[in-house]
Amino acid sequence: MSDQAEVRSYRPAPVHTHPDGVPLLTALSALADPVRIQLVRHLASHPDWTLSCSNFDVPVGRAAKSHHFSVLREAGLVEQRDQGPKRLNRLRRAEFDVRFPGLLDLILRSDATD
């Protein structure tokens, strides 16, 4: 037995999809929901890995918020990692912009309506 205790997470690590493998319809569907747009905009206004899921004030419960993050991960928009009990988030802006140039720019415009 080793001297170091094995670190176990109470939940599985999130599965991520790289934007290169995301069809356009999947990306558009992920960005078609007002709650997900709100999550993306909030992420875009903060440095990577500084916001945990609890930092987002959206009008849905925890389970629904978790679902919205899952949809964003599957669309290649968000990357998440666990740090202790928190799940930190990063908008995959650079990677997503390579795959879908200008799409996030439209979503993040201040004059865009939900």
PDB file of C-alpha atoms in Angstrom:
ATOM      1  CA  MET A   1       0.000   0.000   0.000  1.00  0.00           C
ATOM      2  CA  SER A   2       1.341   3.443  -0.839  1.00  0.00           C
ATOM      3  CA  ASP A   3       1.880   6.242   1.660  1.00  0.00           C
ATOM      4  CA  GLN A   4      -0.410   8.552  -0.306  1.00  0.00           C
ATOM      5  CA  ALA A   5      -4.131   8.187   0.055  1.00  0.00           C
ATOM      6  CA  GLU A   6      -5.933   7.601  -3.199  1.00  0.00           C
ATOM      7  CA  VAL A   7      -8.053  10.605  -4.120  1.00  0.00           C
ATOM      8  CA  ARG A   8     -11.537   9.645  -5.237  1.00  0.00           C
ATOM      9  CA  SER A   9     -14.070  12.001  -6.701  1.00  0.00           C
ATOM     10  CA  TYR A  10     -17.677  11.688  -5.646  1.00  0.00           C
ATOM     11  CA  ARG A  11     -18.712  12.117  -9.265  1.00  0.00           C
ATOM     12  CA  PRO A  12     -17.275  11.074 -12.607  1.00  0.00           C
ATOM     13  CA  ALA A  13     -15.087  13.522 -14.491  1.00  0.00           C
ATOM     14  CA  PRO A  14     -16.965  15.372 -17.229  1.00  0.00           C
ATOM     15  CA  VAL A  15     -16.687  14.092 -20.786  1.00  0.00           C
ATOM     16  CA  HIS A  16     -15.728  16.733 -23.341  1.00  0.00           C
ATOM     17  CA  THR A  17     -16.284  16.988 -27.074  1.00  0.00           C
ATOM     18  CA  HIS A  18     -13.696  18.894 -29.073  1.00  0.00           C
ATOM     19  CA  PRO A  19     -15.302  21.491 -31.357  1.00  0.00           C
ATOM     20  CA  ASP A  20     -13.652  19.860 -34.393  1.00  0.00           C
ATOM     21  CA  GLY A  21     -16.125  16.979 -34.105  1.00  0.00           C
ATOM     22  CA  VAL A  22     -19.251  19.098 -33.597  1.00  0.00           C
ATOM     23  CA  PRO A  23     -21.795  19.421 -36.420  1.00  0.00           C
ATOM     24  CA  LEU A  24     -23.170  22.905 -37.077  1.00  0.00           C
ATOM     25  CA  LEU A  25     -26.691  21.875 -36.057  1.00  0.00           C
ATOM     26  CA  THR A  26     -25.410  20.714 -32.652  1.00  0.00           C
ATOM     27  CA  ALA A  27     -23.646  24.036 -32.091  1.00  0.00           C
ATOM     28  CA  LEU A  28     -26.701  26.026 -33.142  1.00  0.00           C
ATOM     29  CA  SER A  29     -28.994  23.913 -30.956  1.00  0.00           C
ATOM     30  CA  ALA A  30     -26.746  24.443 -27.941  1.00  0.00           C
ATOM     31  CA  LEU A  31     -26.817  28.190 -28.502  1.00  0.00           C
ATOM     32  CA  ALA A  32     -30.555  28.354 -29.138  1.00  0.00           C
ATOM     33  CA  ASP A  33     -31.523  28.221 -25.467  1.00  0.00           C
ATOM     34  CA  PRO A  34     -31.659  31.495 -23.465  1.00  0.00           C
ATOM     35  CA  VAL A  35     -30.221  29.884 -20.319  1.00  0.00           C
ATOM     36  CA  ARG A  36     -27.263  28.478 -22.243  1.00  0.00           C
ATOM     37  CA  ILE A  37     -26.686  31.839 -23.909  1.00  0.00           C
ATOM     38  CA  GLN A  38     -26.631  33.411 -20.453  1.00  0.00           C
ATOM     39  CA  LEU A  39     -24.091  30.814 -19.268  1.00  0.00           C
ATOM     40  CA  VAL A  40     -21.858  31.393 -22.315  1.00  0.00           C
ATOM     41  CA  ARG A  41     -21.996  35.173 -21.938  1.00  0.00           C
ATOM     42  CA  HIS A  42     -21.140  34.972 -18.245  1.00  0.00           C
ATOM     43  CA  LEU A  43     -18.204  32.661 -18.987  1.00  0.00           C
ATOM     44  CA  ALA A  44     -16.971  34.960 -21.745  1.00  0.00           C
ATOM     45  CA  SER A  45     -16.783  37.866 -19.321  1.00  0.00           C
ATOM     46  CA  HIS A  46     -14.522  36.054 -16.829  1.00  0.00           C
ATOM     47  CA  PRO A  47     -11.041  34.497 -17.005  1.00  0.00           C
ATOM     48  CA  ASP A  48     -10.780  30.747 -17.613  1.00  0.00           C
ATOM     49  CA  TRP A  49     -11.228  28.446 -14.642  1.00  0.00           C
ATOM     50  CA  THR A  50     -12.472  31.159 -12.262  1.00  0.00           C
ATOM     51  CA  LEU A  51     -16.177  30.301 -12.179  1.00  0.00           C
ATOM     52  CA  SER A  52     -17.671  27.237 -10.565  1.00  0.00           C
ATOM     53  CA  CYS A  53     -21.133  26.071 -11.538  1.00  0.00           C
ATOM     54  CA  SER A  54     -22.561  27.691  -8.396  1.00  0.00           C
ATOM     55  CA  ASN A  55     -21.384  31.134  -9.626  1.00  0.00           C
ATOM     56  CA  PHE A  56     -24.066  31.247 -12.316  1.00  0.00           C
ATOM     57  CA  ASP A  57     -27.360  32.866 -11.374  1.00  0.00           C
ATOM     58  CA  VAL A  58     -29.781  31.386 -13.876  1.00  0.00           C
ATOM     59  CA  PRO A  59     -33.539  30.803 -13.457  1.00  0.00           C
ATOM     60  CA  VAL A  60     -33.296  26.992 -13.256  1.00  0.00           C
ATOM     61  CA  GLY A  61     -32.590  24.409 -10.582  1.00  0.00           C
ATOM     62  CA  ARG A  62     -29.326  22.513 -10.056  1.00  0.00           C
ATOM     63  CA  ALA A  63     -30.331  19.519 -12.189  1.00  0.00           C
ATOM     64  CA  ALA A  64     -31.390  21.731 -15.100  1.00  0.00           C
ATOM     65  CA  LYS A  65     -28.206  23.790 -14.800  1.00  0.00           C
ATOM     66  CA  SER A  66     -26.168  20.585 -14.892  1.00  0.00           C
ATOM     67  CA  HIS A  67     -28.054  19.549 -18.031  1.00  0.00           C
ATOM     68  CA  HIS A  68     -27.343  22.899 -19.700  1.00  0.00           C
ATOM     69  CA  PHE A  69     -23.623  22.556 -18.962  1.00  0.00           C
ATOM     70  CA  SER A  70     -23.710  19.030 -20.384  1.00  0.00           C
ATOM     71  CA  VAL A  71     -25.248  20.321 -23.624  1.00  0.00           C
ATOM     72  CA  LEU A  72     -22.563  23.028 -23.832  1.00  0.00           C
ATOM     73  CA  ARG A  73     -19.807  20.437 -23.265  1.00  0.00           C
ATOM     74  CA  GLU A  74     -21.254  18.146 -25.942  1.00  0.00           C
ATOM     75  CA  ALA A  75     -21.293  21.085 -28.362  1.00  0.00           C
ATOM     76  CA  GLY A  76     -17.617  21.805 -27.679  1.00  0.00           C
ATOM     77  CA  LEU A  77     -18.343  25.173 -26.081  1.00  0.00           C
ATOM     78  CA  VAL A  78     -17.361  24.514 -22.488  1.00  0.00           C
ATOM     79  CA  GLU A  79     -14.620  22.612 -20.729  1.00  0.00           C
ATOM     80  CA  GLN A  80     -14.967  21.703 -17.055  1.00  0.00           C
ATOM     81  CA  ARG A  81     -12.639  20.330 -14.411  1.00  0.00           C
ATOM     82  CA  ASP A  82     -13.135  19.385 -10.823  1.00  0.00           C
ATOM     83  CA  GLN A  83     -11.196  21.173  -8.118  1.00  0.00           C
ATOM     84  CA  GLY A  84     -12.161  19.744  -4.760  1.00  0.00           C
ATOM     85  CA  PRO A  85     -15.925  19.989  -4.425  1.00  0.00           C
ATOM     86  CA  LYS A  86     -16.190  22.616  -7.172  1.00  0.00           C
ATOM     87  CA  ARG A  87     -16.521  22.138 -10.905  1.00  0.00           C
ATOM     88  CA  LEU A  88     -14.684  24.972 -12.655  1.00  0.00           C
ATOM     89  CA  ASN A  89     -15.530  26.124 -16.170  1.00  0.00           C
ATOM     90  CA  ARG A  90     -13.815  27.509 -19.234  1.00  0.00           C
ATOM     91  CA  LEU A  91     -15.350  28.782 -22.449  1.00  0.00           C
ATOM     92  CA  ARG A  92     -13.514  27.091 -25.323  1.00  0.00           C
ATOM     93  CA  ARG A  93     -13.590  30.308 -27.308  1.00  0.00           C
ATOM     94  CA  ALA A  94     -10.421  29.869 -29.377  1.00  0.00           C
ATOM     95  CA  GLU A  95     -11.178  26.266 -30.361  1.00  0.00           C
ATOM     96  CA  PHE A  96     -14.832  27.018 -31.104  1.00  0.00           C
ATOM     97  CA  ASP A  97     -13.925  30.086 -33.177  1.00  0.00           C
ATOM     98  CA  VAL A  98     -11.669  27.956 -35.383  1.00  0.00           C
ATOM     99  CA  ARG A  99     -14.527  25.534 -36.061  1.00  0.00           C
ATOM    100  CA  PHE A 100     -17.311  28.142 -36.355  1.00  0.00           C
ATOM    101  CA  PRO A 101     -15.756  31.547 -37.115  1.00  0.00           C
ATOM    102  CA  GLY A 102     -17.895  34.451 -35.978  1.00  0.00           C
ATOM    103  CA  LEU A 103     -20.665  32.408 -34.335  1.00  0.00           C
ATOM    104  CA  LEU A 104     -19.687  33.269 -30.757  1.00  0.00           C
ATOM    105  CA  ASP A 105     -19.103  36.880 -31.776  1.00  0.00           C
ATOM    106  CA  LEU A 106     -22.775  37.054 -32.771  1.00  0.00           C
ATOM    107  CA  ILE A 107     -23.914  35.453 -29.519  1.00  0.00           C
ATOM    108  CA  LEU A 108     -21.753  37.748 -27.397  1.00  0.00           C
ATOM    109  CA  ARG A 109     -22.727  41.015 -29.095  1.00  0.00           C
ATOM    110  CA  SER A 110     -24.292  43.450 -26.666  1.00  0.00           C
ATOM    111  CA  ASP A 111     -27.109  44.233 -29.102  1.00  0.00           C
ATOM    112  CA  ALA A 112     -28.029  40.565 -29.572  1.00  0.00           C
ATOM    113  CA  THR A 113     -31.426  39.674 -28.175  1.00  0.00           C
ATOM    114  CA  ASP A 114     -32.292  36.446 -26.418  1.00  0.00           C
TER     115      ASP A 114
END
